[in-house]
């Protein structure tokens, strides 16, 4: 098929015009979230088509909620979503830096620099920046980690609750880190309405709002072995439609007896394989309940699948279907088990080798509780990264300014037009301190100039002070961020910008896909003969 035919039903923009439109789309996005950046950033009120509302300060939430259709804008949003997944923070920064890179690139294109040259310069600048980050980083102690978690929550919550959640996140992180890996999915969250956000608490161990099924069973104990049963310890009920020919009065009785015997056999097997604790997805019959108590096996029933899976990972236990066929290999191990009252609800708490922790999120309304949960998840994400890789970078614009200064020095030695692109990349990084200052009510340009000047005197740890206005040492003030967040933000933004610069042609389909006429005729004729 000739090119014209393929392109017939598309609207086409190419070359500079395509780039101009794409840059516009990215800038529009950045414009929507820039004012939320930093501790003094403003909130956005999001309203969905059902009239539901959400107040948020989180860039990625704003962008993911807005139904943006422009494909290039979607590329920028996807860089921000990746940032959220990989680093749990830095989503607004990613969008702001990416859009600024494109704005500056557009200026260069207008001066006659080819987009491919700019893309090359950006790639070089990205390499230089990522390499320099290691040198700018500080290795974190516990106090630093706490400060970094608080920095990541800055502006999202009232500072008292931010502090509280940060310390709970650190406690949770320390409870789950094992062999250098902190898997945030080992922390579960229970919602409990009533009380204030500040009553939110952390329990080390997996807490499940359940009570053991028989009071004769021991409430606490351990260590021991645990069996997870994806089913129950129940007699089968003869169903009405079952083909069971009841020919004598005793037959029903006989059926029940056989079922009870089968049930007790299951309990016997649990005892034989050395199980101390059994957890069932479904119910446990009275007969089995008593037999378990007699056998000294602790039991919980009607435990949700999600909790079963968590228990399985924490204890290293298989989830089995049939208690009668379970073997010692299916058992997992726990360190201790206990029950505790929290907020008037009895919780079963299990401590296991692989760790686990439970946040009891409290608040006056379900919206407030969800907000607590969201912020805690972000805080925990940041905490886990830092426990795995305890390297921090100075925040409050310090790192971006340090990189920009370095890039400008390096650019001088590059003879080609890439030099201009590297300078443009440096300018784009500085959009972060500019926006932080602007959002705090200072003049963006003046603040940036002052910061650059002070860094050249006082070193790379000098960052903005959004309270006093005069830049100062941010490490001393505890404004620090995980290396990983800044690294990911810079690489995500540059890579998105580079791929957008490489787009030379935009083809918009203007019509729904249609069945070609020839095929349609054949279809109509079909069956007529
Ligand atoms: P993002 O979605 O990019 O994480 P945030 O709104 O969380 O956006 O803002 C993060 C920025 O705010 C970072 O550049 C960080 O260094 C800066 N920041 C956080 N706390 C402070 C503070 N106390 N003073 C100055 N800057 C801060
Ligand atoms: Mg943030």
Short mmCIF file of N, CA, C and O in Angstrom, two decimals, residues 58 60 64 77-91 94 184 377-378 381-382 385 484 488:
data_model
loop_
_atom_site.label_atom_id
_atom_site.label_comp_id
_atom_site.label_asym_id
_atom_site.label_seq_id
_atom_site.Cartn_x
_atom_site.Cartn_y
_atom_site.Cartn_z
N UNK A 58 0.00 15.63 45.87
CA UNK A 58 0.89 14.69 45.24
C UNK A 58 0.77 14.78 43.72
O UNK A 58 -0.30 14.56 43.16
N UNK A 60 1.74 12.97 41.17
CA UNK A 60 1.33 11.84 40.35
C UNK A 60 -0.17 11.56 40.52
O UNK A 60 -0.85 11.18 39.58
N UNK A 64 -2.55 11.36 37.39
CA UNK A 64 -3.23 10.11 37.06
C UNK A 64 -4.74 10.26 37.11
O UNK A 64 -5.47 9.53 36.46
N UNK A 77 3.45 11.60 31.92
CA UNK A 77 2.75 11.04 33.07
C UNK A 77 3.29 9.67 33.40
O UNK A 77 3.47 9.31 34.56
N UNK A 78 3.62 8.92 32.36
CA UNK A 78 4.10 7.58 32.63
C UNK A 78 5.49 7.61 33.28
O UNK A 78 5.81 6.77 34.11
N UNK A 79 6.30 8.63 32.95
CA UNK A 79 7.59 8.78 33.65
C UNK A 79 7.33 9.04 35.13
O UNK A 79 8.04 8.53 36.01
N UNK A 80 6.30 9.84 35.40
CA UNK A 80 5.96 10.17 36.77
C UNK A 80 5.42 8.95 37.52
O UNK A 80 5.73 8.72 38.69
N UNK A 81 4.62 8.13 36.83
CA UNK A 81 4.09 6.91 37.46
C UNK A 81 5.22 5.94 37.77
O UNK A 81 5.22 5.28 38.81
N UNK A 82 6.17 5.84 36.83
CA UNK A 82 7.31 4.96 37.07
C UNK A 82 8.06 5.43 38.31
O UNK A 82 8.44 4.64 39.16
N UNK A 83 8.26 6.75 38.38
CA UNK A 83 8.93 7.32 39.54
C UNK A 83 8.21 6.89 40.82
O UNK A 83 8.83 6.51 41.80
N UNK A 84 6.88 6.95 40.79
CA UNK A 84 6.09 6.58 41.96
C UNK A 84 6.31 5.13 42.32
O UNK A 84 6.47 4.78 43.48
N UNK A 85 6.34 4.28 41.31
CA UNK A 85 6.50 2.84 41.57
C UNK A 85 7.90 2.53 42.08
O UNK A 85 8.07 1.79 43.03
N UNK A 86 8.89 3.11 41.41
CA UNK A 86 10.27 2.76 41.74
C UNK A 86 10.75 3.45 43.02
O UNK A 86 11.42 2.84 43.83
N UNK A 87 10.40 4.74 43.17
CA UNK A 87 11.00 5.48 44.27
C UNK A 87 10.01 6.00 45.29
O UNK A 87 10.40 6.51 46.33
N UNK A 88 8.72 5.88 45.03
CA UNK A 88 7.65 6.31 45.94
C UNK A 88 7.60 7.81 46.17
O UNK A 88 6.80 8.29 46.95
N UNK A 89 8.48 8.57 45.54
CA UNK A 89 8.52 10.00 45.78
C UNK A 89 9.21 10.66 44.60
O UNK A 89 9.77 9.98 43.75
N UNK A 90 9.14 11.99 44.56
CA UNK A 90 9.83 12.69 43.49
C UNK A 90 9.02 12.77 42.19
O UNK A 90 9.56 13.07 41.12
N UNK A 91 7.72 12.52 42.27
CA UNK A 91 6.91 12.48 41.06
C UNK A 91 6.70 13.86 40.44
O UNK A 91 6.74 14.00 39.22
N UNK A 94 9.91 15.06 38.75
CA UNK A 94 10.15 14.42 37.45
C UNK A 94 9.43 15.18 36.33
O UNK A 94 10.02 15.49 35.29
N UNK A 184 8.35 -3.95 51.57
CA UNK A 184 7.26 -3.18 52.18
C UNK A 184 5.93 -3.94 52.19
O UNK A 184 5.05 -3.63 52.97
N UNK A 377 2.27 4.67 53.44
CA UNK A 377 2.84 3.83 52.38
C UNK A 377 4.01 4.56 51.71
O UNK A 377 5.05 3.96 51.44
N UNK A 378 3.86 5.86 51.46
CA UNK A 378 4.95 6.63 50.87
C UNK A 378 6.15 6.66 51.82
O UNK A 378 7.29 6.46 51.41
N UNK A 381 7.84 3.38 51.91
CA UNK A 381 8.59 3.16 50.67
C UNK A 381 9.95 3.85 50.73
O UNK A 381 10.99 3.26 50.39
N UNK A 382 9.95 5.09 51.20
CA UNK A 382 11.21 5.83 51.33
C UNK A 382 12.11 5.17 52.36
O UNK A 382 13.31 4.99 52.15
N UNK A 385 13.76 1.92 51.06
CA UNK A 385 14.89 2.20 50.16
C UNK A 385 16.13 2.58 50.94
O UNK A 385 17.24 2.20 50.61
N UNK A 484 18.35 7.49 45.67
CA UNK A 484 17.56 6.80 44.66
C UNK A 484 16.44 7.65 44.06
O UNK A 484 16.16 7.58 42.87
N UNK A 488 16.48 8.63 40.19
CA UNK A 488 15.39 8.18 39.33
C UNK A 488 14.66 9.37 38.68
O UNK A 488 14.27 9.31 37.52
#
